[in-house]
CSV table of C-alpha atoms in Angstrom, one decimal:
chain,number,residue,atom,x,y,z
W,12,MET,CA,32.2,-11.5,-3.9
W,13,LYS,CA,29.4,-13.4,-2.2
W,14,LYS,CA,31.1,-13.3,1.2
W,15,PHE,CA,30.9,-9.5,1.2
W,16,LYS,CA,27.1,-9.5,0.5
W,17,LYS,CA,26.0,-11.8,3.3
W,18,ILE,CA,27.8,-12.9,6.4
W,19,ASN,CA,26.9,-16.1,8.2
W,20,LEU,CA,28.4,-16.2,11.7
W,21,ASN,CA,28.2,-19.4,13.7
W,22,ILE,CA,29.7,-18.6,17.1
W,23,ASN,CA,29.9,-21.1,20.0
W,24,LEU,CA,30.5,-18.8,22.9
W,25,LYS,CA,30.6,-21.8,25.2
W,26,GLU,CA,33.9,-22.8,23.8
W,27,VAL,CA,35.2,-19.3,23.6
W,28,LEU,CA,34.2,-18.2,27.2
W,29,ASN,CA,34.4,-21.7,28.7
W,30,PHE,CA,31.8,-21.2,31.4
W,31,MET,CA,28.2,-22.1,32.2
W,32,PRO,CA,28.3,-25.4,30.2
W,33,ASP,CA,24.6,-26.1,30.8
W,34,ILE,CA,23.5,-23.2,28.7
W,35,ASP,CA,23.7,-23.2,24.9
W,36,PHE,CA,25.3,-19.9,23.7
W,37,ASN,CA,25.3,-20.8,19.9
W,38,ILE,CA,24.6,-17.7,17.9
W,39,ASN,CA,23.7,-17.7,14.2
W,40,LEU,CA,23.7,-14.2,12.6
W,41,ASN,CA,22.6,-13.8,9.0
W,42,ILE,CA,23.1,-10.3,7.6
W,43,ASN,CA,22.0,-9.2,4.2
W,44,PHE,CA,24.2,-6.2,3.6
W,45,PHE,CA,22.1,-5.1,0.6
W,46,ILE,CA,19.1,-4.7,2.9
W,47,VAL,CA,21.3,-2.9,5.5
W,48,LEU,CA,22.5,-0.5,2.8
W,49,VAL,CA,18.9,0.3,1.7
W,50,LEU,CA,17.6,0.8,5.2
W,51,PHE,CA,20.6,3.0,6.1
W,52,ILE,CA,19.9,5.3,3.1
W,53,VAL,CA,16.2,5.4,4.1
W,54,PHE,CA,17.3,6.2,7.7
W,55,LEU,CA,19.5,9.1,6.6
W,56,LEU,CA,16.7,10.6,4.4
W,57,MET,CA,14.2,10.3,7.3
W,58,MET,CA,16.7,11.8,9.8
W,59,ALA,CA,17.2,14.8,7.5
W,60,LEU,CA,13.5,15.3,7.1
W,61,ASN,CA,12.8,14.9,10.8
W,62,SER,CA,15.6,17.3,11.8
W,63,TYR,CA,14.1,19.9,9.5
W,64,THR,CA,10.6,19.4,11.1
W,65,PRO,CA,9.8,21.6,14.1
W,66,LEU,CA,6.8,21.2,16.4
W,67,ILE,CA,3.6,22.1,14.5
W,68,ILE,CA,0.1,22.9,15.8
W,69,ASP,CA,-0.9,19.2,15.9
W,70,ASP,CA,2.0,18.5,18.2
W,71,MET,CA,1.3,21.5,20.4
W,72,VAL,CA,-2.3,20.4,20.9
W,73,ARG,CA,-1.0,17.2,22.5
W,74,LEU,CA,1.5,19.0,24.7
W,75,PHE,CA,-1.3,20.5,26.8
W,76,THR,CA,-4.2,19.2,28.8
W,77,LYS,CA,-7.8,20.3,28.4
W,78,ASP,CA,-7.1,23.0,31.0
W,79,MET,CA,-4.1,24.2,28.9
W,80,ILE,CA,-1.6,22.8,31.4
W,81,ARG,CA,1.6,21.6,29.8
W,82,ILE,CA,2.3,17.9,29.9
W,83,GLU,CA,5.7,17.3,31.5
W,84,GLY,CA,5.9,13.6,32.3
W,85,ILE,CA,4.4,10.1,32.0
W,86,SER,CA,2.0,10.8,34.9
W,87,ASP,CA,0.6,13.8,33.1
W,88,ILE,CA,0.2,11.7,29.9
W,89,ILE,CA,-1.7,9.1,31.8
W,90,ALA,CA,-4.0,11.6,33.5
W,91,ASN,CA,-4.7,13.4,30.2
W,92,GLU,CA,-5.5,10.1,28.5
W,93,LYS,CA,-8.1,9.3,31.1
W,94,TYR,CA,-9.9,12.5,30.1
W,95,LYS,CA,-9.4,11.8,26.4
W,96,TYR,CA,-10.9,8.3,26.8
W,97,ALA,CA,-14.0,9.7,28.4
W,98,SER,CA,-14.4,12.8,26.2
W,99,VAL,CA,-12.2,13.0,23.1
W,100,ASN,CA,-11.2,9.7,21.5
W,101,PRO,CA,-10.6,6.1,22.4
W,102,TYR,CA,-7.1,5.8,20.9
W,103,GLN,CA,-5.1,5.7,24.0
W,104,VAL,CA,-2.4,3.4,22.6
W,105,GLY,CA,-1.4,5.8,19.9
W,106,ASN,CA,-2.0,8.8,22.1
W,107,PHE,CA,0.3,7.5,24.8
W,108,ILE,CA,3.1,6.7,22.3
W,109,ALA,CA,2.7,10.3,20.9
W,110,GLY,CA,2.9,11.7,24.4
W,111,ILE,CA,6.1,9.8,25.1
W,112,LEU,CA,7.7,11.0,21.8
W,113,LEU,CA,6.7,14.6,22.5
W,114,ILE,CA,8.5,14.7,25.9
W,115,LEU,CA,11.7,13.4,24.4
W,116,SER,CA,14.5,15.7,23.3
W,117,ASP,CA,14.1,16.8,19.6
W,118,SER,CA,17.3,14.9,18.5
W,119,LEU,CA,16.4,11.7,20.3
W,120,ALA,CA,12.8,11.8,19.0
W,121,ASP,CA,14.1,12.3,15.4
W,122,PHE,CA,16.4,9.3,15.8
W,123,VAL,CA,13.8,7.1,17.3
W,124,ASN,CA,11.2,8.0,14.7
W,125,SER,CA,13.6,7.5,11.8
W,126,ILE,CA,14.5,4.1,13.2
W,127,GLY,CA,10.8,3.3,13.7
W,128,PHE,CA,10.0,4.1,10.0
W,129,CYS,CA,12.8,1.8,8.9
W,130,VAL,CA,11.6,-1.0,11.1
W,131,LEU,CA,8.1,-0.6,9.7
W,132,ILE,CA,9.5,-0.8,6.1
W,133,TYR,CA,11.4,-3.9,7.0
W,134,MET,CA,8.5,-5.7,8.7
W,135,ILE,CA,6.2,-5.1,5.8
W,136,SER,CA,8.8,-6.1,3.1
W,137,SER,CA,9.8,-9.3,5.1
W,138,TYR,CA,6.5,-10.8,4.0
W,139,GLY,CA,7.9,-11.0,0.5
W,140,PHE,CA,11.4,-12.3,1.3
W,141,ILE,CA,12.4,-15.5,-0.5
W,142,SER,CA,14.2,-17.7,2.0
W,143,LYS,CA,14.4,-21.1,0.3
W,144,LYS,CA,17.5,-20.1,-1.7
W,145,GLU,CA,20.7,-18.5,-0.5
W,146,SER,CA,22.2,-17.1,-3.7
W,147,SER,CA,23.4,-13.5,-4.0
W,148,SER,CA,20.6,-12.8,-6.5
W,149,VAL,CA,18.0,-13.7,-3.9
W,150,GLN,CA,19.7,-11.4,-1.4
W,151,LEU,CA,19.6,-8.6,-3.9
W,152,LEU,CA,15.9,-9.4,-4.7
W,153,ASN,CA,15.0,-9.2,-1.0
W,154,ALA,CA,16.8,-5.8,-0.7
W,155,GLY,CA,14.9,-4.7,-3.8
W,156,LEU,CA,11.6,-5.5,-2.0
W,157,VAL,CA,12.7,-3.3,0.9
W,158,LEU,CA,13.4,-0.5,-1.5
W,159,LEU,CA,10.1,-1.0,-3.3
W,160,VAL,CA,8.1,-0.8,0.0
W,161,PHE,CA,9.8,2.5,0.8
W,162,LEU,CA,9.2,3.9,-2.6
W,163,LEU,CA,5.5,2.9,-2.4
W,164,MET,CA,5.3,4.9,0.8
W,165,TRP,CA,7.2,7.8,-0.6
W,166,VAL,CA,5.6,8.1,-4.0
W,167,SER,CA,2.1,6.7,-3.6
W,168,ILE,CA,0.9,7.8,-0.2
W,169,PRO,CA,-0.6,11.3,-0.4
W,170,LYS,CA,0.7,13.8,2.2
W,171,PHE,CA,3.7,11.8,3.1
W,172,GLY,CA,5.0,14.4,5.5
W,173,ASN,CA,1.6,14.8,7.2
W,174,THR,CA,1.6,11.0,7.8
W,175,PHE,CA,5.2,10.2,8.7
W,176,LEU,CA,6.8,13.4,10.0
W,177,MET,CA,4.2,14.8,12.4
W,178,ILE,CA,4.6,13.2,15.9
W,179,PRO,CA,0.9,12.2,16.5
W,180,SER,CA,0.8,10.7,13.0
W,181,ILE,CA,4.1,8.9,13.5
W,182,ALA,CA,2.7,7.3,16.6
W,183,LYS,CA,-0.5,6.3,14.8
W,184,TYR,CA,0.9,5.2,11.4
W,185,VAL,CA,4.4,3.9,12.4
W,186,TRP,CA,4.5,2.7,16.0
W,187,VAL,CA,1.0,1.4,16.3
W,188,PRO,CA,1.3,-0.6,13.1
W,189,ILE,CA,4.6,-1.9,14.3
W,190,LEU,CA,2.9,-3.1,17.4
W,191,CYS,CA,0.1,-4.8,15.5
W,192,LEU,CA,2.5,-6.4,13.0
W,193,LEU,CA,4.6,-7.8,15.9
W,194,VAL,CA,1.5,-9.6,17.0
W,195,ILE,CA,0.5,-11.1,13.7
W,196,THR,CA,4.1,-12.0,12.6
W,197,ASN,CA,4.6,-13.8,15.9
W,198,ALA,CA,1.3,-15.6,15.5
W,199,ARG,CA,2.5,-16.5,12.0
W,200,LYS,CA,5.8,-17.8,13.3
W,201,ILE,CA,4.1,-19.8,16.1
W,202,VAL,CA,1.9,-21.6,13.5
W,203,ILE,CA,4.8,-22.3,11.2
W,204,ALA,CA,6.9,-23.6,14.1
W,205,SER,CA,4.1,-25.8,15.4
W,206,GLN,CA,3.6,-27.3,11.9
W,207,ALA,CA,7.3,-27.9,11.4
W,208,ASP,CA,8.6,-29.3,14.6
W,209,GLY,CA,5.9,-28.9,17.2
W,210,GLN,CA,8.0,-26.4,19.2
W,211,MET,CA,6.3,-25.0,22.3
W,212,VAL,CA,6.1,-21.3,23.0
W,213,GLY,CA,7.8,-20.1,26.1
W,214,ILE,CA,6.2,-18.2,29.0
W,215,CYS,CA,7.9,-14.9,28.1
W,216,ARG,CA,6.7,-15.1,24.5
W,217,MET,CA,3.2,-16.0,25.6
W,218,LEU,CA,3.0,-13.0,28.0
W,219,PHE,CA,4.4,-10.8,25.2
W,220,MET,CA,1.6,-12.1,22.8
W,221,ILE,CA,-1.1,-11.6,25.4
W,222,ILE,CA,-0.1,-8.1,26.4
W,223,PHE,CA,0.6,-6.8,22.8
W,224,SER,CA,-2.6,-8.4,21.5
W,225,PHE,CA,-4.6,-6.4,24.0
W,226,LEU,CA,-2.9,-3.2,22.8
W,227,ALA,CA,-3.4,-4.2,19.2
W,228,GLY,CA,-7.1,-4.6,19.9
W,229,TRP,CA,-7.1,-1.1,21.4
W,230,SER,CA,-5.3,0.4,18.4
W,231,GLN,CA,-8.0,1.8,16.0
W,232,GLU,CA,-11.3,0.4,14.9
W,233,ASN,CA,-10.6,-0.6,11.3
W,234,LEU,CA,-7.1,-1.6,12.0
W,235,ALA,CA,-8.1,-3.8,15.0
W,236,ILE,CA,-10.8,-5.5,12.9
W,237,GLY,CA,-8.3,-6.4,10.2
W,238,ILE,CA,-5.8,-7.8,12.7
W,239,ILE,CA,-8.6,-9.8,14.4
W,240,PHE,CA,-9.6,-11.3,11.0
W,241,ILE,CA,-6.0,-12.3,10.3
W,242,PHE,CA,-5.5,-13.7,13.7
W,243,LEU,CA,-8.5,-15.9,13.3
W,244,TYR,CA,-6.9,-17.4,10.2
W,245,TYR,CA,-3.8,-18.3,12.1
W,246,ILE,CA,-5.8,-19.9,14.8
W,247,PHE,CA,-7.6,-22.0,12.1
W,248,ARG,CA,-4.2,-22.9,10.6
W,249,SER,CA,-2.9,-24.0,14.0
W,250,PHE,CA,-5.4,-26.9,13.8
W,251,GLU,CA,-3.3,-28.4,11.0
W,252,GLY,CA,-0.3,-28.8,13.3
W,253,GLU,CA,0.1,-30.5,16.7
W,254,ARG,CA,-2.0,-27.8,18.4
W,255,LYS,CA,0.6,-27.5,21.2
W,256,ASN,CA,0.4,-23.7,20.9
W,257,MET,CA,-3.3,-23.4,20.4
W,258,LEU,CA,-3.8,-22.1,24.0
W,259,VAL,CA,-1.4,-19.2,23.4
W,260,LEU,CA,-3.2,-18.1,20.2
W,261,ILE,CA,-6.6,-18.4,21.9
W,262,LEU,CA,-5.5,-16.4,24.9
W,263,SER,CA,-4.0,-13.8,22.6
W,264,MET,CA,-7.2,-13.6,20.7
W,265,LEU,CA,-9.3,-13.1,23.9
W,266,SER,CA,-6.9,-10.4,25.0
W,267,MET,CA,-7.2,-8.7,21.6
W,268,LEU,CA,-11.0,-8.8,21.7
W,269,THR,CA,-10.9,-7.4,25.3
W,270,GLY,CA,-8.8,-4.5,24.0
W,271,PHE,CA,-11.2,-4.0,21.2
W,272,VAL,CA,-14.2,-3.9,23.6
W,273,VAL,CA,-12.4,-1.4,25.8
W,274,MET,CA,-11.9,0.9,22.8
W,275,MET,CA,-15.4,0.5,21.4
W,276,SER,CA,-17.0,1.1,24.8
W,277,SER,CA,-15.3,4.4,25.3
W,278,PRO,CA,-17.8,7.2,26.3
W,279,SER,CA,-16.0,9.5,23.8
W,280,ARG,CA,-17.4,7.5,20.9
W,281,ARG,CA,-20.9,8.7,21.6
W,282,GLY,CA,-20.1,12.4,21.0
W,283,ALA,CA,-17.0,12.2,18.7
W,284,GLY,CA,-18.8,11.8,15.4
W,285,GLY,CA,-20.1,15.3,15.0
W,286,PRO,CA,-18.6,17.9,12.7
W,287,SER,CA,-15.4,19.7,13.4
W,288,HIS,CA,-15.6,23.0,15.2
W,289,VAL,CA,-13.3,25.7,16.4
W,290,MET,CA,-15.5,27.4,18.9
W,291,GLY,CA,-16.2,26.3,22.5
W,292,ASP,CA,-13.9,23.6,23.6
W,293,ILE,CA,-10.8,24.3,21.5
W,294,TYR,CA,-9.1,21.1,22.7
W,295,ALA,CA,-11.9,18.9,21.3
W,296,GLY,CA,-12.2,21.0,18.2
W,297,ALA,CA,-8.5,20.6,17.5
W,298,SER,CA,-8.7,16.8,18.0
W,299,LYS,CA,-11.4,16.5,15.3
W,300,LEU,CA,-9.3,18.3,12.7
W,301,SER,CA,-9.4,16.4,9.3
W,302,VAL,CA,-7.5,16.7,6.1
W,303,PHE,CA,-8.8,13.6,4.4
W,304,ASN,CA,-9.3,13.6,0.6
W,305,ASN,CA,-10.1,11.2,-2.2
W,306,ASP,CA,-6.4,10.7,-3.1
W,307,PHE,CA,-6.4,8.1,-0.3
W,308,LEU,CA,-9.2,6.2,-2.0
W,309,ASN,CA,-7.3,6.0,-5.2
W,310,LEU,CA,-4.3,4.7,-3.3
W,311,VAL,CA,-6.4,1.9,-1.8
W,312,LEU,CA,-7.9,0.9,-5.2
W,313,LEU,CA,-4.4,0.9,-6.8
W,314,PHE,CA,-2.9,-1.4,-4.1
W,315,MET,CA,-6.0,-3.6,-4.1
W,316,ILE,CA,-5.9,-4.2,-7.8
W,317,ALA,CA,-2.1,-4.9,-7.7
W,318,ALA,CA,-2.7,-7.4,-4.9
W,319,ILE,CA,-5.5,-9.2,-6.8
W,320,ILE,CA,-3.3,-9.5,-9.9
W,321,LEU,CA,-0.4,-11.0,-7.9
W,322,LEU,CA,-2.7,-13.3,-6.1
W,323,VAL,CA,-4.2,-14.7,-9.3
W,324,VAL,CA,-0.8,-15.2,-10.8
W,325,SER,CA,0.6,-17.0,-7.7
W,326,ARG,CA,-2.5,-19.1,-7.4
W,327,LEU,CA,-2.2,-20.2,-11.1
W,328,ILE,CA,1.5,-21.1,-10.4
W,329,ASN,CA,0.7,-23.1,-7.3
W,330,MET,CA,-2.9,-24.2,-6.7
W,331,GLU,CA,-1.9,-26.0,-3.5
W,332,LYS,CA,-0.5,-23.0,-1.7
W,333,ASN,CA,-2.1,-21.7,1.5
W,334,TRP,CA,-4.7,-19.0,1.7
W,335,GLU,CA,-2.6,-16.4,3.5
W,336,SER,CA,-2.4,-13.8,0.7
W,337,GLU,CA,-6.2,-14.1,0.2
W,338,ILE,CA,-6.7,-13.5,4.0
W,339,TYR,CA,-4.6,-10.4,4.0
W,340,LEU,CA,-6.5,-9.1,0.9
W,341,LEU,CA,-9.8,-9.7,2.6
W,342,SER,CA,-8.5,-8.1,5.7
W,343,GLY,CA,-7.6,-5.0,3.8
W,344,ILE,CA,-11.1,-4.9,2.2
W,345,ILE,CA,-12.8,-5.4,5.6
W,346,SER,CA,-10.6,-2.8,7.2
W,347,PHE,CA,-11.5,-0.4,4.5
W,348,LEU,CA,-15.2,-1.0,4.8
W,349,PHE,CA,-15.0,-0.3,8.5
W,350,VAL,CA,-13.4,3.1,8.1
W,351,SER,CA,-16.9,4.4,8.9
W,352,LEU,CA,-16.4,3.3,12.5
W,353,LEU,CA,-13.9,6.0,13.0
W,354,PRO,CA,-15.6,8.6,15.3
W,355,ILE,CA,-13.4,11.5,14.5
W,356,GLY,CA,-11.6,13.0,11.5
W,357,ASP,CA,-8.4,11.1,10.6
W,358,LYS,CA,-5.3,12.2,8.7
W,359,ASN,CA,-5.2,8.9,6.8
W,360,PRO,CA,-7.9,6.4,7.7
W,361,VAL,CA,-7.2,4.1,4.9
W,362,PHE,CA,-3.4,3.7,5.6
W,363,MET,CA,-3.7,0.2,7.2
W,364,PRO,CA,-6.0,-1.2,4.5
W,365,ALA,CA,-3.3,-0.1,2.0
W,366,ILE,CA,-0.7,-1.9,4.1
W,367,PHE,CA,-2.7,-5.1,4.2
W,368,PHE,CA,-3.0,-5.0,0.4
W,369,ILE,CA,0.8,-4.5,0.1
W,370,ILE,CA,1.4,-7.5,2.4
W,371,SER,CA,-1.0,-9.6,0.4
W,372,GLY,CA,0.8,-8.7,-2.8
W,373,LEU,CA,4.2,-9.5,-1.2
W,374,ILE,CA,3.1,-12.9,0.0
W,375,SER,CA,1.9,-13.7,-3.5
W,376,PHE,CA,5.2,-12.4,-4.9
W,377,THR,CA,7.1,-14.8,-2.6
W,378,GLU,CA,5.3,-17.7,-4.2
W,379,ILE,CA,6.0,-16.4,-7.7
W,380,GLY,CA,9.7,-15.8,-6.9
W,381,GLU,CA,10.2,-19.2,-5.4
W,382,ASN,CA,8.9,-20.8,-8.6
W,383,ASN,CA,10.3,-18.4,-11.2
W,384,LEU,CA,13.1,-16.2,-9.8
W,385,ILE,CA,14.0,-14.7,-13.2
W,386,PHE,CA,10.5,-13.6,-14.0
W,387,SER,CA,9.9,-12.1,-10.5
W,388,SER,CA,13.3,-10.4,-10.6
W,389,ALA,CA,12.5,-8.8,-14.0
W,390,CYS,CA,9.1,-7.6,-12.8
W,391,LEU,CA,10.5,-6.2,-9.6
W,392,GLY,CA,13.3,-4.4,-11.6
W,393,PHE,CA,10.8,-2.9,-14.0
W,394,ILE,CA,8.5,-1.6,-11.1
W,395,LEU,CA,11.6,-0.3,-9.2
W,396,LEU,CA,12.7,1.6,-12.3
W,397,ILE,CA,9.4,3.4,-12.6
W,398,TYR,CA,9.3,4.3,-8.9
W,399,VAL,CA,12.9,5.5,-8.8
W,400,VAL,CA,12.2,7.8,-11.8
W,401,LEU,CA,9.3,9.2,-9.8
W,402,PHE,CA,11.3,9.3,-6.5
W,403,ILE,CA,14.5,11.1,-7.5
W,404,PRO,CA,12.9,14.4,-8.7
W,405,SER,CA,11.0,14.8,-5.5
W,406,ILE,CA,13.9,14.6,-3.1
W,407,PRO,CA,15.4,18.1,-3.7
W,408,GLY,CA,12.0,19.7,-3.4
W,409,ALA,CA,11.2,17.8,-0.2
W,410,LEU,CA,14.5,18.7,1.5
W,411,THR,CA,14.4,22.3,0.4
W,412,ALA,CA,10.8,22.9,1.4
W,413,ASN,CA,11.4,21.5,4.9
W,414,LYS,CA,14.6,23.4,5.3
W,415,ASP,CA,12.9,26.6,4.2
W,416,TYR,CA,10.0,26.0,6.5
W,417,LEU,CA,12.3,25.5,9.5
W,418,SER,CA,14.0,28.8,8.7
W,419,ARG,CA,10.7,30.7,8.6
W,420,TYR,CA,9.5,28.9,11.7
W,421,SER,CA,12.7,29.9,13.6
W,422,ALA,CA,12.3,33.5,12.4
W,423,ARG,CA,8.7,33.6,13.7
W,424,GLU,CA,9.8,32.0,16.9
W,425,ILE,CA,12.5,34.7,17.4
W,426,ILE,CA,9.8,37.4,17.0
W,427,ILE,CA,7.7,35.9,19.7
W,428,ILE,CA,10.6,35.4,22.1
W,429,ASP,CA,11.9,38.9,21.5
W,430,ASN,CA,8.5,40.4,22.3
W,431,ARG,CA,8.2,38.3,25.4
W,432,THR,CA,11.7,39.3,26.6
W,433,ASN,CA,10.8,43.0,26.1
W,434,GLY,CA,7.6,42.6,28.1
W,435,HIS,CA,5.2,42.6,25.2
W,436,PHE,CA,2.8,39.7,25.8
W,437,GLU,CA,-0.4,40.7,24.0
W,438,ASN,CA,-1.3,40.8,20.3
W,439,ILE,CA,2.2,39.9,19.0
W,440,GLU,CA,2.1,40.0,15.2
W,441,ILE,CA,3.8,37.0,13.5
W,442,PRO,CA,4.1,36.1,9.8
W,443,SER,CA,2.2,33.2,8.2
W,444,ILE,CA,4.4,30.1,7.5
W,445,GLY,CA,2.0,27.8,5.7
W,446,ALA,CA,3.4,24.6,4.2
W,447,LYS,CA,2.8,23.9,0.6
W,448,ASN,CA,4.9,20.7,-0.1
W,449,THR,CA,3.3,17.3,0.6
W,450,TYR,CA,6.5,16.0,2.2
W,451,MET,CA,6.1,18.5,5.0
W,452,ALA,CA,4.6,17.7,8.4
W,453,ALA,CA,2.6,20.9,8.5
W,454,TYR,CA,1.0,20.4,5.0
W,455,GLY,CA,-2.7,20.7,5.4
W,456,SER,CA,-2.5,21.9,9.0
W,457,PRO,CA,-3.9,25.4,9.9
W,458,ASP,CA,-1.4,28.2,10.5
W,459,GLY,CA,-3.5,30.6,12.6
W,460,SER,CA,-5.4,33.7,11.9
W,461,ASN,CA,-5.7,37.4,12.8
W,462,ASP,CA,-8.2,36.4,15.6
W,463,PRO,CA,-6.2,35.9,18.9
W,464,LYS,CA,-9.1,33.7,20.2
W,465,TYR,CA,-8.8,31.2,17.3
W,466,TRP,CA,-7.8,27.9,18.8
W,467,VAL,CA,-4.5,27.7,16.8
W,468,ASN,CA,-3.5,31.1,18.0
W,469,GLN,CA,-4.3,30.1,21.6
W,470,TYR,CA,-2.0,27.0,21.4
W,471,ILE,CA,0.8,29.0,19.9
W,472,SER,CA,0.4,31.6,22.7
W,473,LYS,CA,0.4,29.0,25.4
W,474,TYR,CA,3.3,27.1,24.0
W,475,TYR,CA,5.5,30.3,24.0
W,476,GLY,CA,4.1,31.6,27.3
W,477,VAL,CA,2.6,34.9,25.9
W,478,GLY,CA,-0.9,36.3,26.1
W,479,SER,CA,-1.9,36.3,22.4
W,480,VAL,CA,-0.6,36.3,18.9
W,481,LEU,CA,-1.9,37.5,15.6
W,482,VAL,CA,-1.0,35.9,12.3
W,483,ARG,CA,-0.5,38.4,9.5
């Protein structure tokens, strides 16, 4: 049965196509179908949730400029981000990605974001993959790690929907972390390749590293600081090899620091730390909306303790192993300590510290698994059992709550459109559709009020092209 679990394809296209003999077309594809199956199931679940998620107030805020002009294209996004950089916040990388996602069609955005979530899950879990052995049990173990990372996200992260289903949050907590992980995983591969065979990095990859490092430095304060700390470790490790790729890593670090300076020197940082407000500039007031609570702190402590335990066990097993897991653990701690740098309210400011702790634990788990596969498999199976028991009961509630919310949202939308069609544009009464399930994008977001001048009401009015609305 092993051949159905993993396929190794070695194809020599030179012999098949018999042309361009000076180019090597050898392709080696390794597919773990256990991992593919897990990611496919996750993709289907996220597609269902995304398809039940309409635009909420946080999305509508980013569809308009300060002057309440709707953003229609990339040029509008760029112009709006210039204003935001000077007056609202310095997170142009995430803001730009969110702007692109918002101008896509709903179905395309749902597909892209579901794929992005799966990519993030895979990139994180890949730190724990055991690659020295090719048995089917190892393939199943690696797939179990992918499932575990997803379950950690689903069960442990408070306000899952608010973090992974709302477009601005998807940009900040899915696509920006993917960008940053691309940088550090490539730095990791460069160091490993340099130590193994002294392979030089090509021009295209070097440009990729420099450009994406700049964007990673411009991502978010505590995230960028954590990435910089990890990158410094990989530069230090590169001294152990032939140092052929030292220049690439140094240039990437300089690019990352440049992006960080651009973010930290934003004029918006000087006035963005004040309390949230809903009077005056409704655009700035909406941008400072915060739903942060202590559940996130408990999450960080839980993951940090787990990472420390795995680190100690792996170090006892192999005292000679590198310090990578310790570096990611310290990066998570540093990133957490620098949450105070955030100038505005954040949906989940400790998300990336938690991710660093997870990666640290996975790196330690790899060391344990490569030395004692049976013990690590038993531990993983036990943890998976606990999380599966917690996961299964939450699925029906999550799907039902989102489906019901979409139904009520559509009914409210029909009321507004019917009034507009009949020439009634002012003081349109609409029902409240508050979200009460943590797996909903609108959970924790305001729903409007009976005051037509309230900033939420104004965005709803502008989005539907009417004068004013009143939420009953």
